Amino acid sequence: IPGEMKEVVLWSPEEVTSWLMDNAVPEYCEPLKSFTGRDLINLTEEDFRKSPLSRVSSDSGQRLLNMIEGLKMAHHMEAHKNGHANGHVRAGDPARQNGFGAALKLNGIPNGFKKEMIKIPMPEPERSQYPMEWGKTFLAFIYALLCFVFTTVTISVVHERVPPKEVQPPLPDAFFDRFDRVQWAFSICEINGMILVGLWFVQWLLLKYKSIISRRFFCIVGTLYLYRCITMYVTTLPVPGMHFKCSPKLFGDWESHLRRIMKLIAGGGLSITGSHNMCGDYLYSGHTVILTLTYLFIKEYSPRRLWWYHWLCWALSMVGMFCILLAHDHYTVDVVVAYYITTRLFWWYHTMANQQVLKEASQTNLLARVWWYKPFQYFEKNVQGIVPRSYHWPLRCPALARGRQVKYSRLVSDT
Amino acid sequence: MNTIETAKLEEHMEGQPNDTSNGYSRPSLSVSEENKNGTSKPKGLSNGLRKTAKKYPDYIQIAMPAESRNKFPLEWWKTGIAFVYALFNLILTTVMITVVHERVPPKELSPPLPDKFFDYIDRVKWAFSVSEINGMILLGLWIFQWLFLRYKSIVGRRFFFIIGTLYLYRCITMYVTTLPVPGMHFQCAPKLNGDSQAKVQRILRLISGGGLSITGSHILCGDFLFSGHTVVLTLVYLFIKESNLLRMHFIHLSKLLMSNAAGIICILVAHEHYTVDVIIAYYITTRLFWWYHSMANEKTLKVSSQTNFLSRAWWYPIFYFFEKNVQGSVPCSFSWPISWPPSCFKSSCKKYSRVQ
């Protein structure tokens, strides 16, 4: 106990013996019984190679030497407690380091205090529990991009097959029977969508595990658009309302097709930007997918106590979906199916990602029977456990990064 | 303090004669000892502690809950509830079909929608009968296998619940938007505008015929999104595969799969449903089946928690009610349907129990 013992150099042999007994190395009592404190601290490895110590020691004195070092350190600490910042400069004894590898970490100890510190071998932290792996995120991004492009191509193809509204009037729809069309409603829906996407993007910038979360987003949105391609393509629904103005058909004119596709991509598929005047992409609704998915991601990856923020986003999402129907821009079944598929896919993916046991295919793990299980495993295999909701400023601004994370590290109880 | 207590107990142990299994013969002393030290140990703990402390002085007894009940309780009444649920949904579907039928636009006014499959494959008249016969055979096979299952009630409960929910979803999608007839060959029964009696008669006729065209009960149009035939075919196939008939070889399983696929394709060949109906039906059926069974098999997924997203489905409370007493995944074992004492055999399916 540092404060109470005398300096080691002043110890008598009895004190040395009692120290040896206290530290559970009684085997050294006999050979060292005449050692004073000074002799003790002057012990070197050489001494352990000769008798009588070589007979008694099983590890050529390493343990005892380490203990003596500890003792010396404690005492020097005591001596230099009052601000000998650059204290003891004693050239290190490399023999004692025993090849334990990397540099010694002694942050709390005054500079240049000792080079012969004892290194406690710690297992190398293999890798982070949540490795960034931006390469995989990039792959997921490419996948989502491909799916988007494929969707635009499909819309362009399907447009050719939509029957004209004179020949094929809009289908009877339960919602349309009860609510008449409101013209500006679709703009509301798209504005809501843009707000939600913007909010999600800002939130994503503040997340610490950006790459994992955006990887998930790209995978899910890509798959949803892929499914959408299939349902759009196989059966073509007629326009939901007589107000639709579909651009004329281009029979086989590839150049104009390409131009139209470019225009659609550039405008993000929104009517507000004037890029979307093609018909036929009704089952199921892409707008609903985006509204629902951004809401789900926002809610999942934001602090739980911001309940007002969640409610706001939920309201934006719900109003957006309602407005799609109010504008008679999609059939009700389009919105219902889109909502169902989006929520199920999101929950399925995240449940599998959160439970380690579901990341292995087995007889009882029926969730693994989806066709995208292998890519999922590839993306999520190195993520150990549930991605925590940590936040940080995206740009390293030292003035601003002032313990914001304190909020995060507080344990929020599960309700 | 705990070490002091343990040491004390050990001392008392040594002081006692060897048959102290029936409790402390010096209760007053122990109580006063405990009170003196300000700690209190429950009596039960001391008893057990003493017993094991006798043999293992350093051991601490951890109380385990008694394993009192059966791992797979039959609970036929829950199966009854599930059956009623499925029946209710089936009836609701028939009512819905009758309602929707009134809203289907006549095929002259609203021609069939363009469909990719129909563009490539022309209509084959008898294909739908093939599909329905396939469905009936599979259904028969499933019932036959179900009779031989040991845990009939649990599996039956699941079947009823899933099919009920699927038909409920079907009601919703059928009702909200009405698709026109997929082909000009459709002979839809005339509309009964407001004639409720005739409507009820139609409903009864539909139910009694099981909704099949073969029985002549299905003359109503409008129930296209999504396809009930596909639902039944797919679901029955999934259940059969999951329960795995006695020593079902790979060849038999693939035959089953082919018949299932053939049934579905025949629906399309007969131009009785749009392709999107079949695709959506297949998707919803498989997802619901896998979702339900994963939750049922995995203990961690049965509990609703923040990280268990599967529990966010609307039917989770119902699921929990049905499955809360089922511990773990139901083993695939068989027994004679009429319990015959010497013949109750348990042949576990090799495929199923083998670690893949």
XYZ file of N, CA and C in Angstrom, chain A residues 177-397:
663
model
N -64.940 5.472 -55.096
C -66.394 5.617 -55.030
C -66.798 6.594 -53.944
N -65.984 6.640 -52.890
C -66.386 7.454 -51.753
C -65.781 8.847 -51.776
N -64.608 8.973 -52.367
C -63.927 10.264 -52.345
C -63.702 10.741 -53.759
N -64.091 11.949 -54.009
C -63.834 12.496 -55.328
C -62.407 12.971 -55.428
N -62.021 13.199 -56.656
C -60.636 13.558 -56.890
C -60.339 14.976 -56.415
N -59.176 15.154 -55.799
C -58.694 16.475 -55.414
C -57.410 16.704 -56.190
N -57.376 17.785 -56.899
C -56.319 17.913 -57.880
C -54.920 18.078 -57.306
N -54.799 18.891 -56.255
C -53.474 19.225 -55.767
C -52.947 18.179 -54.777
N -53.710 17.150 -54.554
C -53.327 16.185 -53.509
C -52.022 15.469 -53.841
N -51.800 15.193 -55.111
C -50.599 14.429 -55.432
C -49.335 15.229 -55.171
N -49.433 16.559 -55.349
C -48.259 17.373 -55.042
C -47.947 17.281 -53.556
N -48.989 17.243 -52.744
C -48.761 17.113 -51.295
C -48.014 15.824 -51.019
N -48.481 14.775 -51.653
C -47.845 13.479 -51.436
C -46.380 13.539 -51.802
N -46.085 14.158 -52.941
C -44.687 14.174 -53.374
C -43.852 15.090 -52.493
N -44.446 16.190 -52.053
C -43.700 17.071 -51.149
C -43.403 16.340 -49.848
N -44.412 15.646 -49.345
C -44.194 14.850 -48.128
C -43.066 13.866 -48.317
N -43.096 13.220 -49.486
C -42.054 12.238 -49.780
C -40.685 12.881 -49.788
N -40.620 14.060 -50.391
C -39.316 14.713 -50.456
C -38.850 15.155 -49.081
N -39.780 15.627 -48.268
C -39.409 16.013 -46.904
C -38.882 14.800 -46.150
N -39.598 13.694 -46.268
C -39.172 12.498 -45.538
C -37.801 12.024 -46.004
N -37.601 12.054 -47.310
C -36.296 11.618 -47.824
C -35.204 12.559 -47.328
N -35.526 13.861 -47.333
C -34.549 14.827 -46.844
C -34.221 14.600 -45.378
N -35.261 14.380 -44.569
C -35.042 14.141 -43.142
C -34.205 12.897 -42.924
N -34.528 11.872 -43.676
C -33.786 10.632 -43.530
C -32.333 10.836 -43.921
N -32.120 11.607 -44.973
C -30.753 11.835 -45.407
C -29.954 12.583 -44.352
N -30.572 13.621 -43.779
C -29.883 14.376 -42.727
C -29.608 13.474 -41.527
N -30.601 12.673 -41.185
C -30.401 11.771 -40.056
C -29.292 10.775 -40.353
N -29.260 10.301 -41.577
C -28.232 9.341 -41.951
C -26.842 9.955 -41.811
N -26.698 11.237 -42.160
C -25.405 11.900 -42.049
C -24.931 11.924 -40.612
N -25.881 11.989 -39.689
C -25.484 12.093 -38.291
C -25.227 10.749 -37.644
N -25.522 9.670 -38.360
C -25.351 8.359 -37.745
C -23.894 7.968 -37.746
N -23.544 7.190 -36.751
C -22.152 6.762 -36.690
C -21.898 5.576 -37.618
N -22.858 4.651 -37.657
C -22.645 3.461 -38.474
C -23.343 3.636 -39.804
N -22.957 4.741 -40.456
C -23.597 5.105 -41.730
C -23.583 3.964 -42.716
N -22.416 3.336 -42.832
C -22.278 2.448 -43.966
C -23.157 1.217 -43.810
N -23.270 0.712 -42.591
C -24.107 -0.477 -42.402
C -25.565 -0.133 -42.685
N -25.994 1.003 -42.159
C -27.408 1.353 -42.285
C -27.757 1.683 -43.729
N -26.887 2.391 -44.409
C -27.217 2.721 -45.792
C -27.157 1.471 -46.660
N -26.309 0.531 -46.284
C -26.275 -0.734 -47.021
C -27.633 -1.414 -46.945
N -28.194 -1.393 -45.733
C -29.504 -2.015 -45.569
C -30.554 -1.280 -46.373
N -30.471 0.039 -46.327
C -31.456 0.830 -47.062
C -31.405 0.513 -48.534
N -30.181 0.479 -49.087
C -30.066 0.219 -50.518
C -30.567 -1.169 -50.875
N -30.217 -2.147 -50.040
C -30.673 -3.512 -50.331
C -32.183 -3.577 -50.357
N -32.788 -2.993 -49.356
C -34.240 -3.140 -49.236
C -34.939 -2.361 -50.343
N -34.500 -1.141 -50.578
C -35.207 -0.349 -51.594
C -34.976 -0.949 -52.973
N -33.768 -1.480 -53.199
C -33.501 -2.128 -54.481
C -34.407 -3.319 -54.698
N -34.537 -4.160 -53.674
C -35.373 -5.350 -53.806
C -36.828 -4.980 -54.016
N -37.271 -3.928 -53.307
C -38.673 -3.527 -53.470
C -38.936 -3.049 -54.888
N -37.988 -2.305 -55.450
C -38.183 -1.853 -56.811
C -38.101 -2.990 -57.806
N -37.301 -3.989 -57.474
C -37.225 -5.161 -58.342
C -38.560 -5.893 -58.365
N -39.143 -6.067 -57.187
C -40.452 -6.713 -57.113
C -41.466 -5.896 -57.908
N -41.318 -4.585 -57.785
C -42.255 -3.700 -58.459
C -42.183 -3.866 -59.969
N -40.945 -4.033 -60.455
C -40.783 -4.275 -61.890
C -41.601 -5.478 -62.314
N -41.508 -6.531 -61.529
C -42.195 -7.767 -61.903
C -43.697 -7.556 -61.933
N -44.239 -6.982 -60.857
C -45.696 -6.855 -60.817
C -46.204 -5.870 -61.857
N -45.412 -4.845 -62.142
C -45.829 -3.877 -63.166
C -45.872 -4.529 -64.525
N -44.873 -5.373 -64.745
C -44.683 -5.874 -66.094
C -45.696 -6.945 -66.476
N -45.987 -7.858 -65.543
C -46.774 -9.013 -65.955
C -48.211 -8.660 -66.305
N -48.807 -7.787 -65.538
C -50.182 -7.411 -65.855
C -50.270 -5.899 -65.834
N -50.882 -5.354 -66.831
C -50.935 -3.903 -66.953
C -52.309 -3.406 -66.560
N -52.328 -2.607 -65.521
C -53.598 -2.046 -65.100
C -53.902 -0.792 -65.904
N -55.171 -0.506 -66.112
C -55.494 0.724 -66.844
C -55.321 1.938 -65.930
N -55.402 3.126 -66.541
C -55.202 4.345 -65.754
C -56.340 4.485 -64.738
N -56.009 4.944 -63.540
C -57.040 4.997 -62.497
C -58.028 6.142 -62.648
N -57.786 7.039 -63.547
C -58.721 8.157 -63.631
C -58.673 8.792 -65.008
N -59.754 9.402 -65.404
C -59.802 9.983 -66.746
C -58.940 11.231 -66.844
N -58.458 11.736 -65.720
C -57.670 12.960 -65.740
C -56.254 12.721 -66.228
N -55.877 11.447 -66.351
C -54.496 11.151 -66.723
C -54.182 11.593 -68.133
N -53.004 12.191 -68.277
C -52.555 12.541 -69.613
C -51.280 11.760 -69.889
N -51.442 10.655 -70.555
C -50.275 9.819 -70.817
C -49.603 10.301 -72.079
N -48.305 10.329 -72.072
C -47.599 10.781 -73.279
C -47.830 9.750 -74.374
N -47.718 10.175 -75.600
C -48.009 9.265 -76.716
C -47.041 8.092 -76.748
N -47.510 7.030 -77.360
C -46.680 5.835 -77.432
C -45.647 5.985 -78.535
N -44.472 5.429 -78.258
C -43.402 5.470 -79.256
C -43.185 4.058 -79.733
N -43.749 3.697 -80.783
C -43.652 2.294 -81.183
C -42.271 2.001 -81.727
N -41.455 1.405 -80.894
C -40.152 0.930 -81.339
C -39.097 1.994 -81.525
N -39.399 3.228 -81.194
C -38.414 4.290 -81.405
C -37.456 4.318 -80.221
N -36.330 3.622 -80.348
C -35.456 3.411 -79.201
C -34.841 4.678 -78.665
N -34.523 5.560 -79.567
C -33.889 6.805 -79.118
C -34.778 7.580 -78.170
N -36.028 7.722 -78.583
C -36.927 8.489 -77.717
C -37.187 7.752 -76.413
N -37.188 6.422 -76.515
C -37.338 5.621 -75.305
C -36.254 5.986 -74.319
N -35.025 5.994 -74.855
C -33.871 6.272 -74.004
C -33.969 7.652 -73.402
N -34.394 8.588 -74.231
C -34.502 9.952 -73.742
C -35.537 10.039 -72.633
N -36.616 9.329 -72.825
C -37.670 9.336 -71.800
C -37.180 8.732 -70.486
N -36.398 7.647 -70.651
C -35.855 6.985 -69.454
C -34.944 7.949 -68.699
N -34.092 8.638 -69.465
C -33.186 9.594 -68.833
C -33.969 10.662 -68.091
N -35.019 11.127 -68.751
C -35.807 12.201 -68.147
C -36.445 11.731 -66.843
N -36.909 10.489 -66.877
C -37.567 9.952 -65.681
C -36.571 9.821 -64.530
N -35.390 9.320 -64.854
C -34.374 9.149 -63.803
C -33.964 10.511 -63.259
N -33.774 11.456 -64.170
C -33.311 12.767 -63.734
C -34.326 13.433 -62.829
N -35.589 13.198 -63.092
C -36.615 13.828 -62.273
C -36.971 13.025 -61.043
N -36.330 11.884 -60.886
C -36.597 11.066 -59.705
C -37.950 10.399 -59.743
N -38.554 10.361 -60.897
C -39.842 9.692 -61.011
C -40.990 10.480 -60.418
N -40.781 11.748 -60.141
C -41.833 12.539 -59.516
C -42.609 13.330 -60.561
N -43.895 13.501 -60.276
C -44.709 14.287 -61.204
C -44.408 15.762 -61.059
N -44.036 16.164 -59.852
C -43.761 17.580 -59.584
C -42.664 18.103 -60.482
N -41.667 17.257 -60.710
C -40.564 17.699 -61.553
C -40.915 17.570 -63.024
N -42.115 17.091 -63.279
C -42.537 16.987 -64.664
C -41.922 15.846 -65.426
N -41.280 14.935 -64.699
C -40.603 13.856 -65.406
C -41.500 12.649 -65.600
N -42.617 12.629 -64.856
C -43.387 11.398 -64.876
C -44.720 11.592 -65.562
N -44.714 11.419 -66.872
C -45.998 11.454 -67.547
C -46.225 10.169 -68.302
N -45.682 9.098 -67.737
C -45.920 7.792 -68.342
C -46.906 7.035 -67.489
N -47.639 6.178 -68.134
C -48.691 5.465 -67.433
C -48.372 3.986 -67.369
N -49.065 3.309 -66.495
C -48.948 1.854 -66.466
C -48.240 1.312 -65.246
N -47.583 2.194 -64.470
C -46.811 1.663 -63.344
C -47.646 1.711 -62.077
N -48.752 0.988 -62.058
C -49.658 1.120 -60.932
C -49.465 0.073 -59.852
N -49.332 -1.140 -60.242
C -49.206 -2.178 -59.211
C -47.745 -2.533 -59.033
N -47.094 -2.172 -57.972
C -47.650 -1.435 -56.869
C -47.004 -0.044 -56.764
N -47.448 0.760 -55.863
C -47.103 2.169 -55.857
C -45.705 2.455 -55.312
N -44.862 3.039 -56.159
C -43.515 3.372 -55.719
C -43.505 4.482 -54.698
N -44.425 5.408 -54.810
C -44.486 6.512 -53.848
C -44.756 5.978 -52.452
N -45.676 5.021 -52.354
C -45.980 4.425 -51.050
C -44.753 3.737 -50.476
N -44.013 3.068 -51.359
C -42.808 2.381 -50.900
C -41.850 3.367 -50.247
N -41.613 4.475 -50.939
C -40.645 5.440 -50.404
C -41.162 6.063 -49.114
N -42.449 6.442 -49.114
C -43.005 7.058 -47.904
C -42.891 6.101 -46.719
N -43.281 4.866 -46.931
C -43.264 3.907 -45.827
C -41.839 3.576 -45.411
N -40.981 3.342 -46.388
C -39.640 2.889 -46.054
C -38.841 3.960 -45.327
N -38.947 5.220 -45.794
C -38.197 6.266 -45.109
C -38.718 6.428 -43.693
N -40.033 6.328 -43.522
C -40.558 6.430 -42.165
C -40.010 5.302 -41.293
N -39.998 4.088 -41.804
C -39.519 2.954 -41.002
C -38.054 3.140 -40.625
N -37.255 3.597 -41.587
C -35.848 3.785 -41.282
C -35.648 4.922 -40.304
N -36.385 6.023 -40.512
C -36.243 7.148 -39.586
C -36.587 6.705 -38.175
N -37.683 5.977 -38.048
C -38.097 5.579 -36.704
C -37.103 4.619 -36.087
N -36.585 3.724 -36.878
C -35.717 2.703 -36.325
C -34.389 3.268 -35.878
N -33.861 4.232 -36.645
C -32.504 4.673 -36.356
C -32.444 6.060 -35.763
N -33.450 6.404 -34.963
C -33.361 7.677 -34.271
C -33.641 7.417 -32.801
N -33.225 8.328 -31.922
C -33.388 8.069 -30.489
C -34.854 7.891 -30.146
N -35.094 6.994 -29.245
C -36.468 6.647 -28.960
C -37.236 7.772 -28.270
N -36.506 8.641 -27.626
C -37.265 9.638 -26.879
C -37.753 10.788 -27.744
N -37.314 10.816 -29.020
C -37.827 11.884 -29.878
C -39.170 11.477 -30.424
N -40.143 11.229 -29.545
C -41.420 10.689 -29.995
C -42.157 11.659 -30.891
N -41.935 12.942 -30.674
C -42.638 13.930 -31.493
C -42.152 13.882 -32.931
N -40.851 13.592 -33.070
C -40.256 13.469 -34.402
C -40.822 12.262 -35.116
N -40.982 11.155 -34.393
C -41.554 9.955 -34.990
C -42.999 10.200 -35.405
N -43.734 10.870 -34.538
C -45.137 11.143 -34.870
C -45.248 12.035 -36.095
N -44.345 13.021 -36.184
C -44.358 13.925 -37.325
C -44.134 13.140 -38.597
N -43.127 12.269 -38.571
C -42.828 11.506 -39.778
C -43.954 10.541 -40.109
N -44.544 9.964 -39.074
C -45.663 9.056 -39.325
C -46.810 9.818 -39.973
N -47.067 11.025 -39.461
C -48.149 11.821 -40.025
C -47.862 12.183 -41.481
N -46.613 12.567 -41.739
C -46.238 12.896 -43.117
C -46.487 11.703 -44.022
N -46.088 10.540 -43.540
C -46.212 9.332 -44.342
C -47.682 8.994 -44.594
N -48.482 9.036 -43.543
C -49.894 8.674 -43.686
C -50.638 9.651 -44.584
N -50.364 10.939 -44.366
C -51.026 11.948 -45.190
C -50.620 11.770 -46.643
N -49.334 11.458 -46.851
C -48.860 11.235 -48.209
C -49.610 10.105 -48.881
N -49.772 8.993 -48.138
C -50.452 7.841 -48.740
C -51.917 8.154 -49.009
N -52.524 8.856 -48.090
C -53.922 9.219 -48.278
C -54.078 10.119 -49.489
N -53.132 11.026 -49.644
C -53.204 11.952 -50.764
C -53.012 11.263 -52.101
N -52.227 10.174 -52.109
C -52.078 9.454 -53.376
C -53.453 8.980 -53.838
N -54.203 8.444 -52.858
C -55.519 7.914 -53.210
C -56.490 9.036 -53.523
N -56.362 10.127 -52.769
C -57.282 11.241 -52.967
C -57.119 11.831 -54.358
N -55.880 11.799 -54.835
C -55.623 12.347 -56.163
C -55.993 11.367 -57.259
N -56.489 10.197 -56.851
C -56.860 9.162 -57.815
C -55.684 8.830 -58.710
N -54.494 8.781 -58.109
C -53.331 8.502 -58.916
C -52.881 7.057 -58.855
N -53.439 6.341 -57.923
C -53.143 4.926 -57.810
C -54.397 4.248 -57.319
N -54.558 2.994 -57.670
C -55.658 2.233 -57.098
C -55.379 1.951 -55.624
N -56.432 1.654 -54.901
C -56.242 1.367 -53.471
C -55.394 0.116 -53.286
N -55.611 -0.855 -54.155
C -54.891 -2.105 -53.988
C -53.384 -1.892 -54.196
N -53.010 -0.929 -55.030
C -51.587 -0.632 -55.226
C -50.960 -0.182 -53.922
N -51.670 0.726 -53.247
C -51.129 1.280 -52.009
C -51.092 0.214 -50.919
N -52.150 -0.568 -50.838
C -52.224 -1.608 -49.798
C -51.115 -2.636 -49.982
N -50.958 -3.098 -51.222
C -49.929 -4.109 -51.477
C -48.530 -3.525 -51.231
N -48.334 -2.265 -51.642
C -47.016 -1.647 -51.443
C -46.692 -1.536 -49.966
N -47.670 -1.110 -49.191
C -47.458 -0.986 -47.754
C -47.110 -2.334 -47.144
N -47.865 -3.346 -47.532
C -47.646 -4.675 -46.970
C -46.245 -5.193 -47.286
N -45.887 -5.115 -48.572
C -44.597 -5.681 -48.974
C -43.445 -4.909 -48.322
N -43.566 -3.579 -48.249
C -42.481 -2.786 -47.662
C -42.291 -3.129 -46.195
N -43.393 -3.101 -45.439
C -43.235 -3.373 -44.010
C -42.714 -4.776 -43.764
N -43.258 -5.755 -44.515
C -42.811 -7.116 -44.255
C -41.329 -7.288 -44.572
N -40.909 -6.720 -45.704
C -39.509 -6.891 -46.066
C -38.587 -6.215 -45.044
N -38.982 -5.025 -44.626
C -38.162 -4.304 -43.655
C -38.029 -5.103 -42.370
N -39.175 -5.563 -41.853
C -39.122 -6.285 -40.599
C -38.391 -7.601 -40.767
N -38.588 -8.293 -41.806
C -37.919 -9.576 -42.041
C -36.408 -9.384 -42.045
N -35.965 -8.425 -42.844
C -34.533 -8.168 -42.972
C -33.925 -7.809 -41.623
N -34.554 -6.903 -40.888
C -33.975 -6.449 -39.643
C -34.026 -7.499 -38.560
N -35.057 -8.326 -38.572
C -35.073 -9.401 -37.578
C -33.920 -10.357 -37.837
N -33.711 -10.686 -39.098
C -32.603 -11.586 -39.397
C -31.273 -10.941 -39.057
N -31.171 -9.637 -39.291
C -29.895 -8.982 -39.035
C -29.615 -8.862 -37.543
N -30.664 -8.804 -36.727
C -30.450 -8.593 -35.313
C -30.192 -9.865 -34.535
N -30.614 -10.988 -35.061
C -30.446 -12.219 -34.302
C -29.365 -13.053 -34.953
N -28.346 -13.348 -34.174
C -27.231 -14.107 -34.731
C -27.680 -15.487 -35.182
N -28.645 -16.038 -34.441
C -29.043 -17.404 -34.743
C -29.750 -17.498 -36.091
N -30.323 -16.374 -36.543
C -31.026 -16.413 -37.815
C -30.097 -16.188 -38.990
N -28.831 -15.888 -38.696
C -27.921 -15.664 -39.801
C -27.358 -16.958 -40.330
N -27.725 -18.060 -39.697
C -27.314 -19.357 -40.230
C -28.545 -20.108 -40.692
N -28.441 -20.695 -41.850
C -29.578 -21.451 -42.370
C -29.696 -22.759 -41.606
N -30.892 -23.077 -41.172
C -31.078 -24.359 -40.497
C -32.499 -24.818 -40.756
N -32.810 -26.000 -40.261
C -34.149 -26.538 -40.492
C -35.235 -25.703 -39.849
N -34.894 -25.136 -38.693
C -35.938 -24.388 -38.001
C -35.966 -22.930 -38.386
N -34.937 -22.486 -39.079
C -34.906 -21.085 -39.462
C -35.533 -20.945 -40.837
N -36.864 -20.763 -40.835
C -37.536 -20.692 -42.119
C -37.382 -19.342 -42.779
N -36.909 -18.353 -42.011
C -36.725 -17.041 -42.606
C -35.630 -17.079 -43.659
N -34.784 -18.110 -43.550
C -33.657 -18.167 -44.467
C -34.041 -18.709 -45.830
N -35.325 -18.985 -46.034
C -35.681 -19.594 -47.311
C -35.982 -18.581 -48.388
N -35.810 -17.306 -48.084
C -36.041 -16.301 -49.128
C -34.905 -16.346 -50.119
N -35.192 -15.909 -51.315
C -34.193 -16.014 -52.375
C -32.990 -15.106 -52.122
N -33.163 -14.043 -51.351
C -32.073 -13.098 -51.151
C -31.271 -13.407 -49.889
N -31.370 -14.648 -49.414
C -30.690 -14.964 -48.170
C -29.173 -14.935 -48.314
N -28.681 -15.451 -49.440
C -27.219 -15.485 -49.589
C -26.630 -14.077 -49.651
N -27.178 -13.196 -50.494
C -26.649 -11.822 -50.470
C -26.781 -11.189 -49.089
N -27.873 -11.477 -48.407
C -28.051 -10.923 -47.066
C -26.923 -11.368 -46.153
N -26.596 -12.662 -46.212
C -25.530 -13.171 -45.366
C -24.217 -12.483 -45.701
N -23.996 -12.296 -46.982
C -22.764 -11.637 -47.385
C -22.676 -10.236 -46.793
N -23.785 -9.519 -46.826
C -23.756 -8.144 -46.341
C -23.687 -8.064 -44.830
N -24.347 -8.991 -44.159
C -24.514 -8.816 -42.717
C -23.681 -9.757 -41.862
N -22.823 -10.564 -42.485
C -22.198 -11.579 -41.647
C -21.220 -11.004 -40.647
N -20.602 -9.870 -40.966
C -19.632 -9.336 -40.022
C -20.224 -8.373 -39.017
N -21.486 -8.138 -39.129
C -22.108 -7.232 -38.168
C -22.557 -8.068 -36.989
N -21.950 -7.807 -35.839
C -22.247 -8.650 -34.690
C -23.284 -7.965 -33.827
N -24.466 -8.382 -33.952
C -25.474 -7.860 -33.038
C -26.201 -6.651 -33.596
N -26.869 -5.997 -32.724
C -27.740 -4.909 -33.130
C -26.926 -3.633 -33.252
N -27.090 -2.972 -34.385
C -26.336 -1.742 -34.612
C -26.850 -0.665 -33.657
N -25.987 -0.142 -32.812
C -26.475 0.845 -31.844
C -26.753 2.175 -32.529
N -27.621 2.909 -31.888
C -27.948 4.209 -32.461
C -26.950 5.225 -31.930
N -25.809 5.335 -32.627
C -24.852 6.358 -32.194
C -24.822 7.456 -33.212
N -24.538 8.606 -32.720
C -24.522 9.755 -33.620
C -23.223 10.500 -33.460
N -22.841 11.138 -34.520
C -21.698 12.040 -34.413
C -21.773 13.027 -35.551
N -21.073 14.125 -35.425
C -21.062 15.106 -36.488
C -20.306 14.517 -37.672
N -20.835 14.668 -38.827
C -20.195 14.031 -39.992
C -18.816 14.594 -40.288
N -18.645 15.902 -40.067
C -17.324 16.467 -40.321
C -16.664 16.688 -38.988
N -15.379 16.388 -38.942
C -14.693 16.490 -37.656
C -14.524 17.953 -37.276
N -15.474 18.450 -36.518
C -15.369 19.839 -36.114
C -15.101 19.828 -34.626
